CSV table of C-alpha atoms and ligand atoms in Angstrom, one decimal:
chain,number,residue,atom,x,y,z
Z,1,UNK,CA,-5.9,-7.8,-12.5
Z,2,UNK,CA,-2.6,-6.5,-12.1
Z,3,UNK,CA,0.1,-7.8,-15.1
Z,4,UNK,CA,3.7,-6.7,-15.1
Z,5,UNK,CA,4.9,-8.1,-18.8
Z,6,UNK,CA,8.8,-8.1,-18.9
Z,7,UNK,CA,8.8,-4.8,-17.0
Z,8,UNK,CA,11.9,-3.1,-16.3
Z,9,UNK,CA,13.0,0.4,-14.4
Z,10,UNK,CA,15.9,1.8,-15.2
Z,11,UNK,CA,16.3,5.6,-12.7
Z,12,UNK,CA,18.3,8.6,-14.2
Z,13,UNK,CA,21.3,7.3,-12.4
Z,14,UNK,CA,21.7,4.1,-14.2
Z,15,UNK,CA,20.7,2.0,-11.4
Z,16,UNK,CA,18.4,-0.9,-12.6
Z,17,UNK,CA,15.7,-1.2,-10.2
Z,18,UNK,CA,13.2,-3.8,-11.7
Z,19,UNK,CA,14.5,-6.3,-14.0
Z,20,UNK,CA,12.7,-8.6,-16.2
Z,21,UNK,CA,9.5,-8.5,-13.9
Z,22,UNK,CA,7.1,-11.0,-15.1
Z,23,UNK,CA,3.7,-11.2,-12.9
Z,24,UNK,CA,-0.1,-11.5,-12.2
Z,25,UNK,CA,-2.2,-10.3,-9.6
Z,26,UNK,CA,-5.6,-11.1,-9.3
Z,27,UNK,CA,-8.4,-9.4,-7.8
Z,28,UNK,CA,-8.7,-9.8,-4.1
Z,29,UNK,CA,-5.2,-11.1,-3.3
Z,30,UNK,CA,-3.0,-10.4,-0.5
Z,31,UNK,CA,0.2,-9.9,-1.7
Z,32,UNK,CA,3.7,-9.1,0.3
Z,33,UNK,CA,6.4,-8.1,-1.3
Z,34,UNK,CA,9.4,-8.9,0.7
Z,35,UNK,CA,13.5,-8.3,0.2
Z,36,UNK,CA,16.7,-6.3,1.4
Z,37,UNK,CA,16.4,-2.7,1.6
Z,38,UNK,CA,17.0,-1.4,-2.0
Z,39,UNK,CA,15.9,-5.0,-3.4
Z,40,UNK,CA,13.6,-2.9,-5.6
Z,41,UNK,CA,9.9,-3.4,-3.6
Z,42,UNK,CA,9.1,0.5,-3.4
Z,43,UNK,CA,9.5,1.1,-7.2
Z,44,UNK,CA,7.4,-2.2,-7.9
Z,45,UNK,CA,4.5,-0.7,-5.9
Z,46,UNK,CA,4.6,2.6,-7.0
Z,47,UNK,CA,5.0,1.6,-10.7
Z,48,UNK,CA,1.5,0.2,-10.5
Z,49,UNK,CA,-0.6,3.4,-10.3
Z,50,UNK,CA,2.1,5.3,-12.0
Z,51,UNK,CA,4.3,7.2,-9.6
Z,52,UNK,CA,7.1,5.8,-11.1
Z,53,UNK,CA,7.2,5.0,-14.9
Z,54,UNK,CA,8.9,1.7,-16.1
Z,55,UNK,CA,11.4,1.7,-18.7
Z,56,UNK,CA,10.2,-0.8,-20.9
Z,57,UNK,CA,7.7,-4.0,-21.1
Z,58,UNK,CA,4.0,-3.6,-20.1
Z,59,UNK,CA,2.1,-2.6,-17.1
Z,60,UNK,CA,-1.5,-3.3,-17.2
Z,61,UNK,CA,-4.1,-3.0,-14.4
Z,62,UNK,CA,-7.4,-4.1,-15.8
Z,63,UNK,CA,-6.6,-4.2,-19.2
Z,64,UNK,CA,-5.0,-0.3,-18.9
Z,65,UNK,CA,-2.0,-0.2,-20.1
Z,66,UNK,CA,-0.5,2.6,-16.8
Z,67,UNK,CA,2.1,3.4,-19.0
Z,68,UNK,CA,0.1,5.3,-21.6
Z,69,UNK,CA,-2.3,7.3,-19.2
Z,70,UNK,CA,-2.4,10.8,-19.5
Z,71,UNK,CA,-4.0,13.1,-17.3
Z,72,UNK,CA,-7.7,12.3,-16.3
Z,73,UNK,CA,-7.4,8.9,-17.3
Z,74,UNK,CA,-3.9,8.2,-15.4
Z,75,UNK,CA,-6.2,10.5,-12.5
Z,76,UNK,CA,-9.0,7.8,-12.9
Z,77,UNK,CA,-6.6,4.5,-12.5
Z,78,UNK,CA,-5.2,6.5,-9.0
Z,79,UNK,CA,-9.3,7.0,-7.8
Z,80,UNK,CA,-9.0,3.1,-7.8
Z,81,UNK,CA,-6.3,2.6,-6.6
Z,82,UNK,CA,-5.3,3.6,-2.3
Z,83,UNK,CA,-2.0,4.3,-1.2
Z,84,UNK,CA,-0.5,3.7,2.1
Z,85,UNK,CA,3.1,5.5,3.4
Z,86,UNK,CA,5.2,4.2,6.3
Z,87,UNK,CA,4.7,7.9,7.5
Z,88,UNK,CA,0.8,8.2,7.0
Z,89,UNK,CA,0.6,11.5,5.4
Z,90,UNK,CA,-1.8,12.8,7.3
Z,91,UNK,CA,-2.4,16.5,8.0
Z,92,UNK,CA,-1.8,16.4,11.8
Z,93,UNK,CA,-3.2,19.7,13.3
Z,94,UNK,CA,-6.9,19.0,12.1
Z,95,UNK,CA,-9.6,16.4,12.7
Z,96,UNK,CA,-9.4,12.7,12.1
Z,97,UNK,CA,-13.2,13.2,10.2
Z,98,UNK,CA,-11.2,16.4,8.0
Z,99,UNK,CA,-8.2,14.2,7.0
Z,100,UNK,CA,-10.3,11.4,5.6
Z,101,UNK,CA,-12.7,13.6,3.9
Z,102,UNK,CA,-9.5,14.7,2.0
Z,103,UNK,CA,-10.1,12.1,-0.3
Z,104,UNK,CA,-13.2,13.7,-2.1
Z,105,UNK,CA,-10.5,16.6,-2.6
Z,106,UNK,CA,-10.2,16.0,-6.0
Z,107,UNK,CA,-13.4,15.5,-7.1
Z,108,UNK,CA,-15.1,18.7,-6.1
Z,109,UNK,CA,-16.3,21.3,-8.0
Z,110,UNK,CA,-14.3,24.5,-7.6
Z,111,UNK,CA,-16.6,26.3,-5.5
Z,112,UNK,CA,-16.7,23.7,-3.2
Z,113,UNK,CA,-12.6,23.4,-2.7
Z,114,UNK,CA,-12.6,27.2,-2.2
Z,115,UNK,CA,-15.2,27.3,0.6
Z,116,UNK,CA,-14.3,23.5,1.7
Z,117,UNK,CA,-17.7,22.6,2.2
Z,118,UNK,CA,-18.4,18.8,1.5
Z,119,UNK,CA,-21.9,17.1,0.9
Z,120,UNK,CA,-23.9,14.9,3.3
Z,121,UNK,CA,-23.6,11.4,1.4
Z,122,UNK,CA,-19.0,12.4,1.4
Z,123,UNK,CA,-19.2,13.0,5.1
Z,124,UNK,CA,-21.6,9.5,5.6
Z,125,UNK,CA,-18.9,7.6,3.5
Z,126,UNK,CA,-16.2,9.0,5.3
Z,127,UNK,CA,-17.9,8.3,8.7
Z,128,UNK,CA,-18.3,4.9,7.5
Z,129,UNK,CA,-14.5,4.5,6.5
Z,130,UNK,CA,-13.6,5.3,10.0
Z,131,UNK,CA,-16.5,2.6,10.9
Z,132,UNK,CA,-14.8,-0.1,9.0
Z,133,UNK,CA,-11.3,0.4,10.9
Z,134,UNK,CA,-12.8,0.4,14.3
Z,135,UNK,CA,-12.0,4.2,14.9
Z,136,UNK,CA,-15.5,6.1,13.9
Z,137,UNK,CA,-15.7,7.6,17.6
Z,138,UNK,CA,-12.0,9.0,16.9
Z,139,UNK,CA,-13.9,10.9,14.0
Z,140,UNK,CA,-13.8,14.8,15.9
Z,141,UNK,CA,-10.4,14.5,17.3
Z,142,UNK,CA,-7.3,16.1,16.3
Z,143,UNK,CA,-5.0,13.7,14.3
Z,144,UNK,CA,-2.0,14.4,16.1
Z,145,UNK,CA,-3.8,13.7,19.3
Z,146,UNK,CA,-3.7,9.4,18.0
Z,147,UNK,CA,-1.3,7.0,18.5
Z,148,UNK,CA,0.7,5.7,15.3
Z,149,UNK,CA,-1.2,2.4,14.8
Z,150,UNK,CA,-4.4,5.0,15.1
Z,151,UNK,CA,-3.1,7.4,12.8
Z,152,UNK,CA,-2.0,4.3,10.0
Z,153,UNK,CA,-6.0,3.8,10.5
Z,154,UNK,CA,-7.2,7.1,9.6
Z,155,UNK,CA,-4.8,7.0,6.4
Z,156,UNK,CA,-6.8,3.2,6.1
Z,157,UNK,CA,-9.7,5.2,6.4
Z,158,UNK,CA,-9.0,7.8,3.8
Z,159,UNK,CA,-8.2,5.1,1.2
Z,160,UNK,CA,-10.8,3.4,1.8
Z,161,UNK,CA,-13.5,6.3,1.2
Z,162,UNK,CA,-12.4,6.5,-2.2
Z,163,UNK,CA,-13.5,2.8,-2.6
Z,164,UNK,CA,-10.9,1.6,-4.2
Z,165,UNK,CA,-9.9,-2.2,-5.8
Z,166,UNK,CA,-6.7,-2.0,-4.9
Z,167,UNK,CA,-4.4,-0.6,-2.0
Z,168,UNK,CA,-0.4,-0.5,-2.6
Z,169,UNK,CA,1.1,-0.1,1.5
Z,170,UNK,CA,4.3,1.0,1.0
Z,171,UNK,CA,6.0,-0.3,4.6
Z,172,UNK,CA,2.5,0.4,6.7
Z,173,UNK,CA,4.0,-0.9,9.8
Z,174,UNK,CA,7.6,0.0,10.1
Z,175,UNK,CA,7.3,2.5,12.5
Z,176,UNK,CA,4.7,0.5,14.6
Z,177,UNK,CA,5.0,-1.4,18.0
Z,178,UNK,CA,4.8,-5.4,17.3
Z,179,UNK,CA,1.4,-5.3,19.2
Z,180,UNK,CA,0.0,-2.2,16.5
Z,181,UNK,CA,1.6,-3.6,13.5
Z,182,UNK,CA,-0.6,-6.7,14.0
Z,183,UNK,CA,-3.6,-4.5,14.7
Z,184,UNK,CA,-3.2,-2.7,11.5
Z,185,UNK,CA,-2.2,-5.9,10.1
Z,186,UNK,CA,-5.5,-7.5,10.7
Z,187,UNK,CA,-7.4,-4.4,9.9
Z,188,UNK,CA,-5.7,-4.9,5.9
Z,189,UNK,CA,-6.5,-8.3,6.2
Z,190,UNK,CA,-10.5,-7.9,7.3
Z,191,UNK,CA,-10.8,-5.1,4.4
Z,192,UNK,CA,-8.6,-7.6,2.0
Z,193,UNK,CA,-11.2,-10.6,2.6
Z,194,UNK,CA,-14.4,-8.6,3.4
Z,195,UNK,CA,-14.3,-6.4,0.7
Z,196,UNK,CA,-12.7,-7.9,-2.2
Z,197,UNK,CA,-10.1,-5.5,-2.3
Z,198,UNK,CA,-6.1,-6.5,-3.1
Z,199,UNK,CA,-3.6,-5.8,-1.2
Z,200,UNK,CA,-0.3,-5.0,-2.4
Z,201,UNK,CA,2.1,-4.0,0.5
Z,202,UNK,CA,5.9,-3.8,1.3
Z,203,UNK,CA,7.0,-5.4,4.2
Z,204,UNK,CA,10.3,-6.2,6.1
Z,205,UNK,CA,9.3,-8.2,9.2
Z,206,UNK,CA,8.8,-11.8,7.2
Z,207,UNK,CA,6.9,-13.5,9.9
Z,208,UNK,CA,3.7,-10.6,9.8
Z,209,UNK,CA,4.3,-11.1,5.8
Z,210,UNK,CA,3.5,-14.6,6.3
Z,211,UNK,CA,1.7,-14.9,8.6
Z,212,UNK,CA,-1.4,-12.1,7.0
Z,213,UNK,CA,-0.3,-12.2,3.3
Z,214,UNK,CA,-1.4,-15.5,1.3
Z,215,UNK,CA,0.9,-15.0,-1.3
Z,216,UNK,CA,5.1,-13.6,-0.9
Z,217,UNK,CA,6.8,-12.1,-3.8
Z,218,UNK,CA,10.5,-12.0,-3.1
Z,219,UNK,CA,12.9,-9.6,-4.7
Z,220,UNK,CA,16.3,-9.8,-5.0
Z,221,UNK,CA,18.6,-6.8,-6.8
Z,222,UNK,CA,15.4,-6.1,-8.7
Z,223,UNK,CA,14.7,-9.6,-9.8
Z,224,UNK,CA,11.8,-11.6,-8.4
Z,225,UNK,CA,13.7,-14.8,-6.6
Z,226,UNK,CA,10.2,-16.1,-5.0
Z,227,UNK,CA,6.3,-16.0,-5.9
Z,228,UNK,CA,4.5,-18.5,-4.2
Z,229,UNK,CA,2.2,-19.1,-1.6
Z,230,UNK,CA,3.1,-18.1,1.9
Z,231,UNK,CA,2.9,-21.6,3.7
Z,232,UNK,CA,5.8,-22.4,1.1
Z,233,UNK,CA,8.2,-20.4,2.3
Z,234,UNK,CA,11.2,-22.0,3.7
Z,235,UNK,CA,14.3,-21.5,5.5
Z,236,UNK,CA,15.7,-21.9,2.0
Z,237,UNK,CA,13.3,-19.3,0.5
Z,238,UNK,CA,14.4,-16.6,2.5
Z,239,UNK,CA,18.0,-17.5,2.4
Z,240,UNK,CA,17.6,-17.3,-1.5
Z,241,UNK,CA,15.6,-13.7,-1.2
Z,242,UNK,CA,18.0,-12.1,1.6
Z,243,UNK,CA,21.5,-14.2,0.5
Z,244,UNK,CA,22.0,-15.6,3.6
Z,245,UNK,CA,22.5,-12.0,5.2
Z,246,UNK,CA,22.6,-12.7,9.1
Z,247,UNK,CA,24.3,-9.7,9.4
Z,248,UNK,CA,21.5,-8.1,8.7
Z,249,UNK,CA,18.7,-9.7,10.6
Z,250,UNK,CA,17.4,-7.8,13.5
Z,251,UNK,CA,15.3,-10.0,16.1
Z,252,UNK,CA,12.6,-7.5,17.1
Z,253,UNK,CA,10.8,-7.4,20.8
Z,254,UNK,CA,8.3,-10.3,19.5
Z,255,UNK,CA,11.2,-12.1,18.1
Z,256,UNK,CA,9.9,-11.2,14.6
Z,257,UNK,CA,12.5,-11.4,12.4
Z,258,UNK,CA,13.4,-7.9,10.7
Z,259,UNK,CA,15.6,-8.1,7.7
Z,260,UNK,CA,16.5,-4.8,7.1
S,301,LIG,P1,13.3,-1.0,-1.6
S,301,LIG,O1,11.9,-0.5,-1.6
S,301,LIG,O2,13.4,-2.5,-1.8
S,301,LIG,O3,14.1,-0.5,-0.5
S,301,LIG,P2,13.7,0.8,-3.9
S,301,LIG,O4,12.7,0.4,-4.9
S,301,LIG,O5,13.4,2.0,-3.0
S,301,LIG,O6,14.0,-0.5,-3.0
S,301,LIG,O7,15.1,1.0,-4.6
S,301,LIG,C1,15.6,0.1,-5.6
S,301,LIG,C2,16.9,0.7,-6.1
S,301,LIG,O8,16.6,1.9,-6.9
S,301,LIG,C3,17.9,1.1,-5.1
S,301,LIG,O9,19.2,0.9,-5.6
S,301,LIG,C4,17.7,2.6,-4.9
S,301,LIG,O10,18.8,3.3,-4.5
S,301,LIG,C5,17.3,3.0,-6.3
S,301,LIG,N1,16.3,4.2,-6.3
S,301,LIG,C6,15.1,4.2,-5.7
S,301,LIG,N2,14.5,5.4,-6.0
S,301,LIG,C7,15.4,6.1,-6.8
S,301,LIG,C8,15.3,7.4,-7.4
S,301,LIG,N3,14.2,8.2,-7.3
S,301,LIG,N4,16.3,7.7,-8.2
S,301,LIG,C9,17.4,6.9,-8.3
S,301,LIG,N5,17.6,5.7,-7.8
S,301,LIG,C10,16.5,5.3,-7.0
């Protein structure tokens, strides 16, 4: 379970970028956390396995408290816990197999990251990763040879090899096509309801949020404005999380609404 306690985030610069956060995550849920751009949804993720420290109240995933984890605990927490960019992160001039098998970096002994040799059961768990996202024949191919939605699956893929209970996705489909950011969208859901894990993921097209997440967290200038279930989100709702901002709603090439 994830449980932000009064948690707020206050940058160098003075801006206040979480205020007064007060929530619970269970295992297994799919969260999406939606708002305007600079609402605050990046640093809320990326508090969670301590890329970005709060300022004050109490961040606890599983009973840690992220806050006071040092070193190989804090390293530990981030084993369980996958990340997902908007840009992948991949390393694009070598194999999608190599990439995924990145993930066991940090848990080899020294000899083995000098010569870069990996065991038999890391390269049958990474095969498998690329298994569970439909792309395991993909495994001996350059990465830079994909498409995007294939590439946002081999950065799947590498999470997932390092079987973890929890994925933050940090906008996974903004630089998708509609018809890939579903694909990829269903992939997170399949993993989300096969394998127990939560998903916690940053989102600007509302109708994919509701339509995969079951649960919306809206944020507003750093305060949460909405947490409820996705069927209950209104016209209201999102008036209330994006202040009535036509202006700023893009209609995309499904007629998804983009609020960006
Ligand atoms: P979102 O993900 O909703 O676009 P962010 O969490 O990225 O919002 O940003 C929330 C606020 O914090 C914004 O005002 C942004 O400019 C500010 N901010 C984000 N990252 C930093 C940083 N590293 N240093 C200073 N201010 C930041």
């Amino acid at each position: 379970m994830i449980e932000f306690i009064n948690v707020n985030k206050m940058y160098a610069n003075n801006v206040k970028a979480l205020q007064d956060i007060n929530v619970k995550i269970n295992q297994g849920e799919f969260v999406a956390i939606i708002g305007l751009s600079g609402a605050g949804k990046s640093t809320l993720i990326r508090c969670i396995n301590g890329m970005h420290e709060i300022t004050s109240g109490q961040l606890i995933v599983d009973e840690l408290e992220v806050n006071s984890l040092k070193g190989k605990d804090i390293r530990k927490l981030r084993k369980r816990i996958g990340m997902i960019f908007q840009s992948f992160n991949l390393i694009t001039r070598t194999s999608v197999l190599k990439n995924v098998l990145v993930s066991f970096v940090p848990q080899l002994s020294f000899w083995r990251k000098v010569t870069g040799f990996f065991t038999k059961e890391q390269k049958i768990k990474a095969l498998t990763a690329l298994d569970q996202v439909g792309i395991l024949d993909k495994a001996y191919i350059r990465v830079d040879q994909l498409s995007g939605g294939q590439q946002q699956r081999v950065a799947l893929a590498r999470t997932l090899a390092q079987n973890p209970d929890i994925i933050l996705a940090d906008e996974p489909i903004a630089s998708l096509d509609p018809v890939t950011s579903k694909q990829v969208m269903e992939d997170f859901k399949r993993i989300n309801k096969e394998m127990d894990i939560s998903v916690i993921m940053n989102i600007h097209h509302v109708e994919i949020a509701l339509e995969y997440a079951n649960r919306i967290i809206g944020i507003r200038a750093g305060k949460i404005v909405y947490d409820g279930k996705s069927e209950n989100v209104t016209q209201e709702v999102l008036n209330h999380i994006y202040g009535d901002s036509v202006g700023d709603k893009e209609s995309t090439e499904e007629g998804d609404l983009a609020y960006v």
